[in-house]
């Protein structure tokens, strides 16, 4: 079945690194994504990774993919108060469409 | 282009009434999606259009729900005979043909059924 799991909460101090984890069950997923949602807003695409990659870095963001364990992580370096939001991982199962399966989201709180 | 636009931002309606939401995607995007998000959950897929063709509908989309994209541009989502369980944020997103590079989401329409 298709299911994406995330821990619900993460709290870090400003300037520290944050690591948000995600596990997925569809091993055939070829694209995996991280989205950010601020209160009352839609979702903003942060980054994505193809399944043939192990790591992708984009400024303060580093995505790690472990296909064997079906584990995806998002590391935010030098976390700022503006990074406080809900972070969703999402996959597109290779079912011939472009619909996403989203995780339940991880609420990141950055303490000043 | 200012991104994906959704109207209204908020809608409060009485149970049993019909409501309609509108989504204007990014103009060059041919794919359009509707998702529903309830409190504390990730978005759940409702339906998807490629141009004017509705290619997939979720089982969540009961017969009270209908979506259209008549000219392959804007889309509407109508809910008939609303129920309290329909209260949620309704999100629209669009993508280009190479949708694997991610969607652009609108800010959503928050529906409250009282």
Tab-separated table of C-alpha atoms in Angstrom:
chain	number	residue	atom	x	y	z
A	1	UNK	CA	0.000	0.000	0.000
A	2	UNK	CA	0.924	3.654	-0.233
A	3	UNK	CA	1.742	5.322	3.074
A	4	UNK	CA	4.164	8.066	4.075
A	5	UNK	CA	5.040	8.534	7.742
A	6	UNK	CA	6.647	11.414	9.586
A	7	UNK	CA	7.200	12.329	13.216
A	8	UNK	CA	4.757	15.007	14.322
A	9	UNK	CA	6.955	17.552	16.100
A	10	UNK	CA	10.522	18.827	16.177
A	11	UNK	CA	11.914	21.640	18.276
A	12	UNK	CA	15.382	23.136	17.746
A	13	UNK	CA	17.294	26.217	18.829
A	14	UNK	CA	18.034	28.988	16.348
A	15	UNK	CA	21.352	28.355	14.606
A	16	UNK	CA	21.260	24.580	15.145
A	17	UNK	CA	20.610	22.060	12.400
A	18	UNK	CA	17.187	20.455	11.997
A	19	UNK	CA	16.673	16.975	10.621
A	20	UNK	CA	13.176	15.948	9.561
A	21	UNK	CA	12.625	12.299	8.729
A	22	UNK	CA	10.177	10.473	6.515
A	23	UNK	CA	9.553	6.848	5.638
A	24	UNK	CA	7.600	5.682	2.644
A	25	UNK	CA	6.374	2.297	1.542
A	26	UNK	CA	6.199	2.452	-2.250
A	27	UNK	CA	9.653	1.299	-3.297
A	28	UNK	CA	8.858	2.093	-6.911
A	29	UNK	CA	8.448	5.816	-6.256
A	30	UNK	CA	10.746	7.683	-8.567
A	31	UNK	CA	10.307	11.211	-7.233
A	32	UNK	CA	10.261	12.394	-3.635
A	33	UNK	CA	9.572	15.926	-2.462
A	34	UNK	CA	9.717	18.218	0.516
A	35	UNK	CA	7.110	20.957	0.953
A	36	UNK	CA	6.796	23.689	3.575
A	37	UNK	CA	3.492	25.052	4.853
A	38	UNK	CA	3.231	28.198	6.945
A	39	UNK	CA	0.065	28.937	8.964
A	40	UNK	CA	-2.974	29.608	6.787
A	41	UNK	CA	-1.000	29.210	3.586
A	42	UNK	CA	-0.656	26.704	0.784
A	43	UNK	CA	2.322	24.429	0.336
A	44	UNK	CA	5.635	25.697	-0.986
A	45	UNK	CA	7.953	23.324	-2.838
A	46	UNK	CA	11.349	23.285	-1.126
A	47	UNK	CA	13.213	20.613	-3.028
A	48	UNK	CA	12.878	17.232	-4.693
A	49	UNK	CA	15.089	14.247	-5.334
A	50	UNK	CA	15.051	11.545	-7.958
A	51	UNK	CA	15.205	7.977	-6.764
A	52	UNK	CA	18.519	7.376	-8.531
A	53	UNK	CA	20.193	9.944	-6.260
A	54	UNK	CA	21.430	9.487	-2.694
A	55	UNK	CA	21.842	13.115	-1.770
A	56	UNK	CA	20.922	16.566	-2.992
A	57	UNK	CA	22.099	19.859	-1.546
A	58	UNK	CA	20.447	23.211	-2.146
A	59	UNK	CA	21.838	26.082	-0.072
A	60	UNK	CA	20.866	25.336	3.561
A	61	UNK	CA	18.884	22.248	2.607
A	62	UNK	CA	20.296	18.746	2.278
A	63	UNK	CA	18.120	15.809	1.249
A	64	UNK	CA	19.281	12.260	1.914
A	65	UNK	CA	17.592	9.241	0.372
A	66	UNK	CA	18.095	5.678	1.535
A	67	UNK	CA	16.157	3.551	-0.930
A	68	UNK	CA	16.978	0.299	0.814
A	69	UNK	CA	15.288	1.479	4.013
A	70	UNK	CA	12.760	3.704	2.168
A	71	UNK	CA	13.911	6.609	4.290
A	72	UNK	CA	14.069	10.249	3.279
A	73	UNK	CA	15.426	13.095	5.393
A	74	UNK	CA	15.619	16.860	5.142
A	75	UNK	CA	18.403	18.667	6.946
A	76	UNK	CA	18.146	22.423	7.430
A	77	UNK	CA	21.451	24.004	8.372
A	78	UNK	CA	21.605	27.113	10.584
A	79	UNK	CA	17.872	26.951	11.318
A	80	UNK	CA	16.172	30.333	11.612
A	81	UNK	CA	12.906	31.394	13.270
A	82	UNK	CA	11.485	31.878	9.766
A	83	UNK	CA	11.907	28.140	9.206
A	84	UNK	CA	9.154	27.442	11.755
A	85	UNK	CA	6.433	25.712	9.749
A	86	UNK	CA	5.010	22.296	8.914
A	87	UNK	CA	7.152	20.214	6.570
A	88	UNK	CA	5.616	17.534	4.382
A	89	UNK	CA	7.355	14.834	2.449
A	90	UNK	CA	5.544	13.470	-0.570
A	91	UNK	CA	6.017	10.774	-3.139
A	92	UNK	CA	4.637	10.085	-6.555
A	93	UNK	CA	4.039	6.357	-6.809
A	94	UNK	CA	4.735	5.037	-10.253
A	95	UNK	CA	1.058	4.481	-10.957
A	96	UNK	CA	0.948	6.416	-14.169
A	97	UNK	CA	-0.368	9.676	-12.716
A	98	UNK	CA	1.124	12.690	-11.056
A	99	UNK	CA	-0.829	12.575	-7.809
A	100	UNK	CA	1.150	12.964	-4.618
A	101	UNK	CA	0.937	10.867	-1.490
A	102	UNK	CA	1.735	13.214	1.393
A	103	UNK	CA	2.965	12.433	4.855
A	104	UNK	CA	1.144	13.795	7.894
A	105	UNK	CA	3.672	16.603	8.276
A	106	UNK	CA	6.288	17.517	10.881
A	107	UNK	CA	5.757	20.734	12.804
A	108	UNK	CA	9.134	22.442	13.252
A	109	UNK	CA	9.422	24.992	16.029
A	110	UNK	CA	12.567	27.116	16.148
A	111	UNK	CA	13.388	28.618	19.535
A	112	UNK	CA	15.183	31.947	19.632
B	1	UNK	CA	1.944	35.613	-13.539
B	2	UNK	CA	1.265	35.700	-9.802
B	3	UNK	CA	0.981	31.974	-9.231
B	4	UNK	CA	-2.036	29.830	-8.467
B	5	UNK	CA	-5.028	31.833	-7.295
B	6	UNK	CA	-7.950	30.423	-5.294
B	7	UNK	CA	-11.222	32.097	-4.408
B	8	UNK	CA	-12.711	32.570	-1.965
B	9	UNK	CA	-10.084	32.291	0.765
B	10	UNK	CA	-12.711	31.447	3.363
B	11	UNK	CA	-16.260	30.151	3.104
B	12	UNK	CA	-18.714	29.536	5.914
B	13	UNK	CA	-21.883	27.756	4.898
B	14	UNK	CA	-24.826	26.049	6.527
B	15	UNK	CA	-25.153	22.306	6.298
B	16	UNK	CA	-27.086	21.307	3.219
B	17	UNK	CA	-26.076	24.285	1.109
B	18	UNK	CA	-24.052	24.062	-2.091
B	19	UNK	CA	-20.669	25.748	-2.431
B	20	UNK	CA	-18.360	26.377	-5.374
B	21	UNK	CA	-14.672	27.177	-5.297
B	22	UNK	CA	-12.541	28.526	-8.123
B	23	UNK	CA	-8.911	27.931	-8.999
B	24	UNK	CA	-6.867	29.867	-11.555
B	25	UNK	CA	-3.635	27.987	-12.280
B	26	UNK	CA	-0.390	29.320	-13.686
B	27	UNK	CA	-1.280	30.074	-17.291
B	28	UNK	CA	1.236	27.829	-19.003
B	29	UNK	CA	0.512	24.829	-16.736
B	30	UNK	CA	-1.650	22.185	-18.357
B	31	UNK	CA	-2.113	20.018	-15.251
B	32	UNK	CA	-4.390	21.009	-12.386
B	33	UNK	CA	-5.016	19.184	-9.120
B	34	UNK	CA	-7.425	19.460	-6.210
B	35	UNK	CA	-6.476	18.274	-2.721
B	36	UNK	CA	-8.266	18.396	0.621
B	37	UNK	CA	-6.471	18.992	3.899
B	38	UNK	CA	-8.025	18.498	7.317
B	39	UNK	CA	-6.481	19.753	10.539
B	40	UNK	CA	-3.305	17.951	11.477
B	41	UNK	CA	-3.168	15.924	8.278
B	42	UNK	CA	-1.327	16.065	5.007
B	43	UNK	CA	-3.224	16.933	1.850
B	44	UNK	CA	-5.275	14.144	0.279
B	45	UNK	CA	-5.708	13.864	-3.455
B	46	UNK	CA	-9.188	14.538	-4.845
B	47	UNK	CA	-8.887	14.874	-8.604
B	48	UNK	CA	-6.602	15.824	-11.464
B	49	UNK	CA	-7.031	17.429	-14.887
B	50	UNK	CA	-4.809	17.478	-17.886
B	51	UNK	CA	-6.049	20.387	-19.958
B	52	UNK	CA	-9.859	20.025	-19.837
B	53	UNK	CA	-9.870	16.262	-19.309
B	54	UNK	CA	-10.464	14.935	-15.798
B	55	UNK	CA	-8.087	11.980	-15.731
B	56	UNK	CA	-8.394	10.696	-12.193
B	57	UNK	CA	-10.794	10.974	-9.281
B	58	UNK	CA	-10.221	9.772	-5.752
B	59	UNK	CA	-12.681	7.584	-3.908
B	60	UNK	CA	-12.865	10.537	-1.493
B	61	UNK	CA	-14.742	12.415	-4.191
B	62	UNK	CA	-18.293	11.314	-3.470
B	63	UNK	CA	-21.159	12.003	-5.837
B	64	UNK	CA	-21.778	15.288	-3.989
B	65	UNK	CA	-18.476	16.594	-5.347
B	66	UNK	CA	-17.913	17.663	-8.927
B	67	UNK	CA	-14.992	19.397	-10.570
B	68	UNK	CA	-14.713	20.986	-13.968
B	69	UNK	CA	-12.087	22.643	-16.075
B	70	UNK	CA	-14.144	23.666	-19.081
B	71	UNK	CA	-11.549	25.353	-21.276
B	72	UNK	CA	-8.403	23.902	-19.817
B	73	UNK	CA	-7.745	27.071	-17.846
B	74	UNK	CA	-9.515	27.783	-14.541
B	75	UNK	CA	-11.248	25.030	-12.593
B	76	UNK	CA	-14.213	24.898	-10.234
B	77	UNK	CA	-14.930	22.461	-7.424
B	78	UNK	CA	-18.551	22.215	-6.315
B	79	UNK	CA	-19.833	20.495	-3.208
B	80	UNK	CA	-23.559	19.864	-3.072
B	81	UNK	CA	-25.570	19.350	0.127
B	82	UNK	CA	-22.572	20.133	2.315
B	83	UNK	CA	-21.995	18.143	5.497
B	84	UNK	CA	-19.957	19.055	8.570
B	85	UNK	CA	-17.365	16.486	7.529
B	86	UNK	CA	-16.671	18.553	4.435
B	87	UNK	CA	-15.058	21.248	6.595
B	88	UNK	CA	-11.440	21.395	5.441
B	89	UNK	CA	-8.914	23.393	3.455
B	90	UNK	CA	-9.317	22.791	-0.272
B	91	UNK	CA	-6.045	23.216	-2.111
B	92	UNK	CA	-5.518	23.647	-5.815
B	93	UNK	CA	-2.183	23.127	-7.540
B	94	UNK	CA	-0.872	23.209	-11.066
B	95	UNK	CA	2.122	21.873	-12.899
B	96	UNK	CA	3.602	21.823	-16.340
B	97	UNK	CA	3.787	18.701	-18.464
B	98	UNK	CA	6.978	17.790	-16.654
B	99	UNK	CA	5.089	17.683	-13.349
B	100	UNK	CA	7.734	15.550	-11.723
B	101	UNK	CA	9.541	18.756	-10.845
B	102	UNK	CA	6.807	19.658	-8.393
B	103	UNK	CA	3.541	21.489	-8.160
B	104	UNK	CA	2.758	25.108	-7.415
B	105	UNK	CA	0.012	25.318	-4.810
B	106	UNK	CA	-2.514	28.045	-4.231
B	107	UNK	CA	-3.228	29.407	-0.749
B	108	UNK	CA	-6.351	27.304	-0.460
B	109	UNK	CA	-10.014	27.839	0.367
B	110	UNK	CA	-10.980	27.109	3.952
B	111	UNK	CA	-14.509	25.733	4.161
B	112	UNK	CA	-16.426	25.677	7.429
B	113	UNK	CA	-19.790	23.934	7.446
B	114	UNK	CA	-21.972	24.895	10.412
